[in-house]
Short mmCIF file of C-alpha atoms in Angstrom, two decimals:
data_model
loop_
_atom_site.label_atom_id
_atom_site.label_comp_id
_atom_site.label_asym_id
_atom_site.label_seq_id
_atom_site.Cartn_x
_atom_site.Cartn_y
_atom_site.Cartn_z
CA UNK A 9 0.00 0.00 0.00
CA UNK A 10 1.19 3.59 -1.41
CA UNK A 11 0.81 5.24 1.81
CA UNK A 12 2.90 3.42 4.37
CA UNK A 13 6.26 3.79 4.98
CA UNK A 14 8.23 2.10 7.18
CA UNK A 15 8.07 2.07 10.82
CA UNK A 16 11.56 2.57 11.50
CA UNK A 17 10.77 5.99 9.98
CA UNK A 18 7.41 6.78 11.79
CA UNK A 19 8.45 5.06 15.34
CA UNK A 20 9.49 8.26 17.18
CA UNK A 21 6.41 10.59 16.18
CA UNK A 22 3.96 7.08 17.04
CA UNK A 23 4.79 5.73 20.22
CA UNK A 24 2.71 8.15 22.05
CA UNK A 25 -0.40 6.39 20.54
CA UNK A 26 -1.82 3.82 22.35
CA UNK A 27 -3.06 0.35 20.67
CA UNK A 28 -6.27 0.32 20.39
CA UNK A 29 -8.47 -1.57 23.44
CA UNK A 30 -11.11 -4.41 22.77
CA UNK A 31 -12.65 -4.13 26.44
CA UNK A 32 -15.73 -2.08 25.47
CA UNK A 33 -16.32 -4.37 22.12
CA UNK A 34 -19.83 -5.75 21.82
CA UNK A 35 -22.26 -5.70 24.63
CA UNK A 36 -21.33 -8.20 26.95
CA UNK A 37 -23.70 -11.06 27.10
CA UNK A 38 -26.50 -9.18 27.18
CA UNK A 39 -30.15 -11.07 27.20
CA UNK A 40 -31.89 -7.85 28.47
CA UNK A 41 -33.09 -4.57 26.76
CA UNK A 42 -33.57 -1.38 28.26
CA UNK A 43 -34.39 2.05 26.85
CA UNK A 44 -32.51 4.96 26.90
CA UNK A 45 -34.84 6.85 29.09
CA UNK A 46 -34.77 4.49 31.61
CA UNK A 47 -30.94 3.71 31.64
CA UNK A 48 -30.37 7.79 32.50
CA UNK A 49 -33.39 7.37 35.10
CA UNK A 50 -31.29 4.93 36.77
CA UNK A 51 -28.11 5.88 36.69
CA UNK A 52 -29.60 9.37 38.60
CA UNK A 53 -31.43 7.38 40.86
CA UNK A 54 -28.47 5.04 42.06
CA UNK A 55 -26.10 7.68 42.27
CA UNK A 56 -28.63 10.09 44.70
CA UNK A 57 -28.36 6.63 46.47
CA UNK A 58 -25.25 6.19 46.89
CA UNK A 59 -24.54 9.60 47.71
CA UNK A 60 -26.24 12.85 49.47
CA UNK A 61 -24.30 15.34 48.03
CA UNK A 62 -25.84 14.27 44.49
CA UNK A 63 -28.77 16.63 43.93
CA UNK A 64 -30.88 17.16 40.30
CA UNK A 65 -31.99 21.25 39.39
CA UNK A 66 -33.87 22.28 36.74
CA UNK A 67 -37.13 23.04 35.15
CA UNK A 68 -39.65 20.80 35.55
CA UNK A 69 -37.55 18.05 36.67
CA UNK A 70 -39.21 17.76 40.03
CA UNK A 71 -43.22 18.01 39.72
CA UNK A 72 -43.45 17.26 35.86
CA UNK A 73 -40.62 14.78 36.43
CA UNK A 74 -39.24 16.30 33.65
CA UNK A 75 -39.85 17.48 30.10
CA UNK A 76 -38.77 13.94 28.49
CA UNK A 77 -39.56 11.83 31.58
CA UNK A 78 -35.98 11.42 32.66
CA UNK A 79 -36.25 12.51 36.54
CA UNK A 80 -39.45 10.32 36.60
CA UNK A 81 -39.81 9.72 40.38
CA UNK A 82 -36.72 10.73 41.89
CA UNK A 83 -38.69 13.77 43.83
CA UNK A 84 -41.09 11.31 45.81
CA UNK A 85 -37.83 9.32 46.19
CA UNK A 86 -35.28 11.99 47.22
CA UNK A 87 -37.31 15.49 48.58
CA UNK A 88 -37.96 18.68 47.18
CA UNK A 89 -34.13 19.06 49.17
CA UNK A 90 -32.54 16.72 46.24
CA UNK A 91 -35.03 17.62 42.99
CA UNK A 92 -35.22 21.32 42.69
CA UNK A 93 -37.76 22.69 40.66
CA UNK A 94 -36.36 26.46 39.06
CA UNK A 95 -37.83 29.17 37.62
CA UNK A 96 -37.50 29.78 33.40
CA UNK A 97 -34.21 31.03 34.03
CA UNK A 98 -30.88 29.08 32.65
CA UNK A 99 -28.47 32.01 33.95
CA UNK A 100 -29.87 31.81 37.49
CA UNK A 101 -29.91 28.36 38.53
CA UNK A 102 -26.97 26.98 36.05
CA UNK A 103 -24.86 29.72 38.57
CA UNK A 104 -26.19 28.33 41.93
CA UNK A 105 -25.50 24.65 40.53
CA UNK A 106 -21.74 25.99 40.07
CA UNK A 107 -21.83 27.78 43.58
CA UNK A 108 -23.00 24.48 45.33
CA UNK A 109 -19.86 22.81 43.71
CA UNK A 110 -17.60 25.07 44.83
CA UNK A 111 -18.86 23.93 48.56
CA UNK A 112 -18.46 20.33 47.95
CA UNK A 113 -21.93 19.37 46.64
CA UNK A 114 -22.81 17.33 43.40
CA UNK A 115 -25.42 19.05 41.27
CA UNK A 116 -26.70 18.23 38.26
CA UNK A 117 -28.40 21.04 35.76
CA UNK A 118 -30.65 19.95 33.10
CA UNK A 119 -31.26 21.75 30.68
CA UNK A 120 -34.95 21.13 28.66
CA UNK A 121 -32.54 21.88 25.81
CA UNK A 122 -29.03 22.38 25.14
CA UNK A 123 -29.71 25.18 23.24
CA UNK A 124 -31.43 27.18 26.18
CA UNK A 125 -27.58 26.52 27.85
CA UNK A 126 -26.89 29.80 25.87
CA UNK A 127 -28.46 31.67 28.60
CA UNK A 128 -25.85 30.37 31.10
CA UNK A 129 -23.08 29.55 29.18
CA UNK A 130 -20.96 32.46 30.58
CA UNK A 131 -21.33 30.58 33.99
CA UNK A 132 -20.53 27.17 32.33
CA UNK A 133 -17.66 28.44 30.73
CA UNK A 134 -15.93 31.22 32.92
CA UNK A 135 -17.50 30.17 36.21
CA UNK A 136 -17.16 25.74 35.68
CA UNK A 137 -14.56 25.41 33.24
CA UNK A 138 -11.88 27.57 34.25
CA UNK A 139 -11.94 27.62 38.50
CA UNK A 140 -9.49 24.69 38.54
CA UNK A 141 -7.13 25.80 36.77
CA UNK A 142 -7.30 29.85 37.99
CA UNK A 143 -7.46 28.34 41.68
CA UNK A 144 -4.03 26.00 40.79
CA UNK A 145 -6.04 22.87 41.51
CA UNK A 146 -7.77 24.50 45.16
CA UNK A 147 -11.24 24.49 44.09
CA UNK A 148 -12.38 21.23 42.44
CA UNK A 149 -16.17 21.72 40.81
CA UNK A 150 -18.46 18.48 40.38
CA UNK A 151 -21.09 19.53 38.71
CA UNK A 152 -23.04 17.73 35.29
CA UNK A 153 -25.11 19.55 32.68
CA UNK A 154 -27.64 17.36 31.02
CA UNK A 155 -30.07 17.43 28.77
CA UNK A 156 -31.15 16.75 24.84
CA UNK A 157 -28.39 18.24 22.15
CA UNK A 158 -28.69 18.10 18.62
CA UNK A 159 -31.91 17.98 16.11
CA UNK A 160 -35.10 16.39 17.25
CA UNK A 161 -38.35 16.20 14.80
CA UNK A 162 -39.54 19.80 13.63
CA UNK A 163 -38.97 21.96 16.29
CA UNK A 164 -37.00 24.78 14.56
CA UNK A 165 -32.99 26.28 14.14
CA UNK A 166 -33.72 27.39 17.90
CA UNK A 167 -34.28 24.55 19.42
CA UNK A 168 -31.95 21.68 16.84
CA UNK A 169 -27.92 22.91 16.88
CA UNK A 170 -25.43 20.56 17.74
CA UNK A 171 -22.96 22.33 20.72
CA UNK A 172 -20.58 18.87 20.94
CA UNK A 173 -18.10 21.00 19.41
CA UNK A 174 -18.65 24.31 21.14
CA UNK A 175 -18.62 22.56 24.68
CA UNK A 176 -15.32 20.59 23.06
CA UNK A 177 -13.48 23.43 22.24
CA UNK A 178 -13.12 24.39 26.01
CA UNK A 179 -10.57 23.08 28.33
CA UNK A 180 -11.97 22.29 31.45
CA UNK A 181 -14.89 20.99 30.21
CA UNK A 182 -15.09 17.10 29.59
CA UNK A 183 -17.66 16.15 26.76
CA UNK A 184 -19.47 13.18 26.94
CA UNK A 185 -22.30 12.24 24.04
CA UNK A 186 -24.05 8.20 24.59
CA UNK A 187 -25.63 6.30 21.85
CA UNK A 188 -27.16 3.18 23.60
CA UNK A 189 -28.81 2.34 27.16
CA UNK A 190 -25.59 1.29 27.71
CA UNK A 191 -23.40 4.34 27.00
CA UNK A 192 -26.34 6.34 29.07
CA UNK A 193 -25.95 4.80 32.21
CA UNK A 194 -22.22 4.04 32.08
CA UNK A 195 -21.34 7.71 30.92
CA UNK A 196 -23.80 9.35 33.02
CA UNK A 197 -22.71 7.75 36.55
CA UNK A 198 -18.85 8.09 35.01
CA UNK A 199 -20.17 12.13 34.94
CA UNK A 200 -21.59 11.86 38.20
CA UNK A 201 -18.42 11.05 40.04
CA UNK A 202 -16.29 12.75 38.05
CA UNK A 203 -14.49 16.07 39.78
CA UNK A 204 -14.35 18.32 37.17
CA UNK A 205 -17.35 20.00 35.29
CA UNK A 206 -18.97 17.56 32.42
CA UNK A 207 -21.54 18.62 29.45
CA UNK A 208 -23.50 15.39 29.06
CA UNK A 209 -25.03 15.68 25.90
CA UNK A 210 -28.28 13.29 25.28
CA UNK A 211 -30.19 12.80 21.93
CA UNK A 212 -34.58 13.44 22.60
CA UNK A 213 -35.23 11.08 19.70
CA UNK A 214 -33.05 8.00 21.71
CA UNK A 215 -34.44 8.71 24.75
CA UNK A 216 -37.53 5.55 23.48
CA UNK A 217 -34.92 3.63 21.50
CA UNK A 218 -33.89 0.31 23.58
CA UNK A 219 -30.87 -1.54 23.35
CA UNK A 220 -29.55 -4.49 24.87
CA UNK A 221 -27.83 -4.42 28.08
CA UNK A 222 -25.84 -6.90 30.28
CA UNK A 223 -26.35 -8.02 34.13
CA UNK A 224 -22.62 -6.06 34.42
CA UNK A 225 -23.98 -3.00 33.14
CA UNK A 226 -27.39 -3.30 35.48
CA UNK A 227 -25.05 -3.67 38.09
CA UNK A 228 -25.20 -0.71 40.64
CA UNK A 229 -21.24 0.00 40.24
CA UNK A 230 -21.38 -0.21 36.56
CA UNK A 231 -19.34 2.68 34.84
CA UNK A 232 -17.87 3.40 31.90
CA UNK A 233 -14.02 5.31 31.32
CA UNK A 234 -14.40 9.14 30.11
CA UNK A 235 -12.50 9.28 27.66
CA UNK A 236 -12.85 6.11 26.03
CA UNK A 237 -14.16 5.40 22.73
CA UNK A 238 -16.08 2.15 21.84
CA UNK A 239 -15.59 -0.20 18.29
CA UNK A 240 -19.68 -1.00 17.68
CA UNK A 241 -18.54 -3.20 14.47
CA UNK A 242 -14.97 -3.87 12.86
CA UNK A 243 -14.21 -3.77 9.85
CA UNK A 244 -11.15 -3.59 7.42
CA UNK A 245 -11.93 -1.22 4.58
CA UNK A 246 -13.14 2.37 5.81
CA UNK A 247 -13.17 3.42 9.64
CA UNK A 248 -16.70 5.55 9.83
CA UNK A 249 -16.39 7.63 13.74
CA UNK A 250 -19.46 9.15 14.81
CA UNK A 251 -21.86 9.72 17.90
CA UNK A 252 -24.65 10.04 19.77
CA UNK A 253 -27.64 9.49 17.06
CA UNK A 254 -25.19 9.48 13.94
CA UNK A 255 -23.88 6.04 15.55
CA UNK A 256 -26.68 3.81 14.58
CA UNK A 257 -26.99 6.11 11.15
CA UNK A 258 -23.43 4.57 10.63
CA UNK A 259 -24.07 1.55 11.49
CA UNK A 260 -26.97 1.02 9.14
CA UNK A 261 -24.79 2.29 6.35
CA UNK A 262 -22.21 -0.63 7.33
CA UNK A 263 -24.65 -3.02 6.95
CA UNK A 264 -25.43 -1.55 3.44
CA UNK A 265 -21.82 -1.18 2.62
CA UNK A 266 -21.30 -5.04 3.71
CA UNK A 267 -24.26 -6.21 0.90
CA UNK A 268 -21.55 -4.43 -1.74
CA UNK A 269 -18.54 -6.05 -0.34
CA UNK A 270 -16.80 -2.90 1.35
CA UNK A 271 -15.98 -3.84 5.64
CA UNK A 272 -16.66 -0.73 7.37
CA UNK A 273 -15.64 -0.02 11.31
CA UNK A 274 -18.10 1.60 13.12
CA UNK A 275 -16.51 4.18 16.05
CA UNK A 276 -18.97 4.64 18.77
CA UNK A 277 -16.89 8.18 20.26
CA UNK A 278 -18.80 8.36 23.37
CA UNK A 279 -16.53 10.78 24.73
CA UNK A 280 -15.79 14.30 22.54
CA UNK A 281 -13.24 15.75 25.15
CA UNK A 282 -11.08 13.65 26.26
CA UNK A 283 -11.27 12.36 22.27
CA UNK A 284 -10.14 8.90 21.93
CA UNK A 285 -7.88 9.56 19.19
CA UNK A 286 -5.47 6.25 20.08
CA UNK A 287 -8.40 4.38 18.75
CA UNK A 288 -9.26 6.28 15.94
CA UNK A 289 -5.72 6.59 14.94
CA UNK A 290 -5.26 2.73 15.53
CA UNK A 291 -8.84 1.77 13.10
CA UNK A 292 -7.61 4.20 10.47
CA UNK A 293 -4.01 1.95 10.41
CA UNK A 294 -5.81 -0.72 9.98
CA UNK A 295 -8.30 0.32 7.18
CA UNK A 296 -6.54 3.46 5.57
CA UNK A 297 -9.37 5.21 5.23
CA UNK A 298 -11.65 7.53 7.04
CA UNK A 299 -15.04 8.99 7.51
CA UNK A 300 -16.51 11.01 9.78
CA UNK A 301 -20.29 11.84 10.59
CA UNK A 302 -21.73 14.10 12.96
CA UNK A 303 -25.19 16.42 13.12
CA UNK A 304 -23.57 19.01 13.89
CA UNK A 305 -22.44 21.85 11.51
CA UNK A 306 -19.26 21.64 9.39
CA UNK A 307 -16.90 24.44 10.04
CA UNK A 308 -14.42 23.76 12.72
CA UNK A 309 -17.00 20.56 13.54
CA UNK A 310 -15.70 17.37 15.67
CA UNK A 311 -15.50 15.79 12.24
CA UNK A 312 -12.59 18.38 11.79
CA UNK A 313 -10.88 17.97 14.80
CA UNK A 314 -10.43 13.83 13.99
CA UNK A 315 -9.61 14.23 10.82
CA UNK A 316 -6.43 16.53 11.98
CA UNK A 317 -5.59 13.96 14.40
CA UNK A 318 -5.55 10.95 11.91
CA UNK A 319 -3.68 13.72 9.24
CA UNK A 320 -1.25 14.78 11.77
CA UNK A 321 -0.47 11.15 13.36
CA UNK A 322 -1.38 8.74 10.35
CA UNK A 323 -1.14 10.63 7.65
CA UNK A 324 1.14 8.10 5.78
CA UNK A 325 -1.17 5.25 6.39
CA UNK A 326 -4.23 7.06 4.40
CA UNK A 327 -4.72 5.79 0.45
CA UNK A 328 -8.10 8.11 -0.01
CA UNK A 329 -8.93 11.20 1.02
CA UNK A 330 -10.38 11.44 4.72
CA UNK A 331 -14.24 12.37 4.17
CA UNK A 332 -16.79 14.20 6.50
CA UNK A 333 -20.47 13.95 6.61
CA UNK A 334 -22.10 17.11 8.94
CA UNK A 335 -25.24 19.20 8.95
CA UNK A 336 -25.23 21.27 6.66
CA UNK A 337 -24.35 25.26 6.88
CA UNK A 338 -27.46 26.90 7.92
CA UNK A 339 -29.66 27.11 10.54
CA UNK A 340 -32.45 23.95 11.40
CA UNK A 341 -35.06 24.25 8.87
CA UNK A 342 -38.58 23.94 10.24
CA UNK A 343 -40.02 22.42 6.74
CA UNK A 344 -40.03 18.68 7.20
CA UNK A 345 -38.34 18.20 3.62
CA UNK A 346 -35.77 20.68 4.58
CA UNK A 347 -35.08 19.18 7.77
CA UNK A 348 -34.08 15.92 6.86
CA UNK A 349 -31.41 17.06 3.78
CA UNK A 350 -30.07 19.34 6.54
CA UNK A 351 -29.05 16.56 8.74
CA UNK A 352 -26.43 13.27 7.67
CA UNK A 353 -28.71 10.07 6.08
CA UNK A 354 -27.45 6.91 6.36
CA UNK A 355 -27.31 7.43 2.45
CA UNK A 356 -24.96 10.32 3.09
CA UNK A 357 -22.38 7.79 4.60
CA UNK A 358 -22.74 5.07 2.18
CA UNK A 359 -21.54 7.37 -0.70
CA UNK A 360 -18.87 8.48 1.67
CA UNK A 361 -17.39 4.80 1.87
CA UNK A 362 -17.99 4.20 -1.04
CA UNK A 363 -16.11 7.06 -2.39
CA UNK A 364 -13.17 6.81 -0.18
CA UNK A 365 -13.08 3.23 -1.08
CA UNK A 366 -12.97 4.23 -5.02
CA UNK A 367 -16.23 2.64 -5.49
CA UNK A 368 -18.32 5.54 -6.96
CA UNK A 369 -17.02 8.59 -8.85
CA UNK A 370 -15.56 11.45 -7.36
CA UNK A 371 -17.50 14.43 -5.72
CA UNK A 372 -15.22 16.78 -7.45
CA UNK A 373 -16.30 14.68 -11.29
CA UNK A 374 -19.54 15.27 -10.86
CA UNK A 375 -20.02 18.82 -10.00
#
């Protein structure tokens, strides 16, 4: 193959990349399902168990039991103490969620949507983010924000942007996105106990979906490694990375891609920052090629950011160029037609193999 060159050559600017890991591969003998809603329900409700400083804020959470159902009895459980309903206002409470974890408490803020966030992100950002590192290390702040990111089903530009690579951009900030029952209650609880400030970013139109799921990952003390990514299908032809909804997108296109002989890898990213880019890095080896696929929109996307990983660290292993499937540049149409070719099909991703695999003409020869 054209692109490799020996290692000899490439060992000094490699060895920082790990191999990737098979742990997460597959889920584990699993004879259960379990939706999406329910896997975040529980994974709130057994970490307010298992610890008192773990209290939920937001609107509607508490009374409604939230907008999507998530919080669903967790205020008869826990107290109007540990389920705080707030008023309409994002700035307000997101900043008392960020005061309580400067004095040791665990909060988590949902938000109804991440695009309301934009009313607090000044506290997310200057007040969450950044106290570590201005303090040298003195004030530690545990707090998660949660809620749906991303489009959902005609609701409008206002209420359907992507902010995986807004949040992502920010150091401080750990990113996590799930895809299954699985990644929700692993991620979540790995959120829960984590230190430092997490954006947990949830998909509305998953929250029904069910998945399979293991006794290990029923298991109270289940939890799954920030920062690790997860291979939902290998393959040997194309790598395809994506998340949250855009994972089973992908792997519906690798199941189409298989019918025409092409092997496609399907990365589930789970986490955004940290970005598992050992993994990535290690798949693209492998199949020499790449595609990306978020919702998201294109310009400095977290498409972007992987494919400057795999150009800066594997560049000489690529023989196509890397492709990337993203929203596309505008705001969320409200028009149902409009909607759908402004977000990635699993069409979209097929052609993208397909051309990085030389199996279709060119974008370029057919403009």
């Amino acid at each position: 193959m054209w692109g490799v060159v020996s290692q000899k050559v490439l060992g000094q600017s490699l060895q920082h990349l790990r191999p990737a890991a098979s742990a997460w591969r597959g889920f584990a003998s699993a004879t259960k399902e379990m939706n999406v809603r329910d896997a975040l329900n529980s994974a709130l409700d057994e970490e307010m168990s298992a610890d008192p400083k773990v209290f939920l804020m937001g609107e509607e959470v508490g009374e409604y039991q939230g907008a999507y159902k998530i919080t669903k009895g967790l205020l008869d459980k826990y107290g109007p103490e540990r389920v705080l309903d707030t008023p309409i206002t994002e700035a307000g409470f997101t900043g008392i969620g960020v005061g309580a974890a400067y004095y040791g408490l665990k909060p988590i803020v949902e938000f109804m949507t991440f695009n309301f966030s934009m009313q607090a992100i000044d506290h997310i950002i200057n007040s969450a983010a950044k106290s570590n590192y201005m303090s040298a290390g003195q004030i530690s702040v545990p707090i998660v924000f949660r809620g749906p990111n991303g489009a959902a089903a005609g609701v409008g530009a206002q209420h359907s942007q992507c902010y995986a690579a807004w949040y992502a951009s920010c150091p401080g900030l750990k990113v996590l996105s799930p895809y299954s029952s699985e990644d929700a209650r692993g991620l979540l609880k790995a959120a829960i106990r984590d230190p430092d400030p997490v954006v947990f970013l949830e998909n509305e139109l998953l929250y029904g979906e069910s998945f399979p799921v293991s006794d290990e990952v029923l298991d109270s003390s289940f939890c799954l490694p920030i920062g690790k990514a997860k291979i939902e299908r290998e393959g040997k032809d194309v790598t395809i990375t994506a998340f949250s909804k855009m994972v089973g997108y992908a792997l519906k296109a690798a199941e189409t891609l298989e019918k025409e002989g092409i092997s496609a890898e399907v990365i589930n990213l789970r986490s955004i920052r940290p970005l598992d880019r050992a993994t990535i890095n290690s798949s693209v080896r492998k199949t020499n090629r790449l595609v990306t696929v978020e919702e998201g929109f294109p310009q400095h996307g977290v498409g972007a950011e992987i494919c400057t990983s795999v150009v800066e660290d594997s560049f000489a292993y690529l023989d196509a160029p890397v492709e990337r499937i993203s929203g596309v540049d505008v705001p969320m149409p409200y028009a149902a037609n409009l909607e759908r070719m402004a977000v990635p099909q699993v069409e979209d991703i097929v052609r993208a193999a397909k051309r990085a695999c030389y199996r279709s003409v060119p974008m370029a020869a057919t403009a």
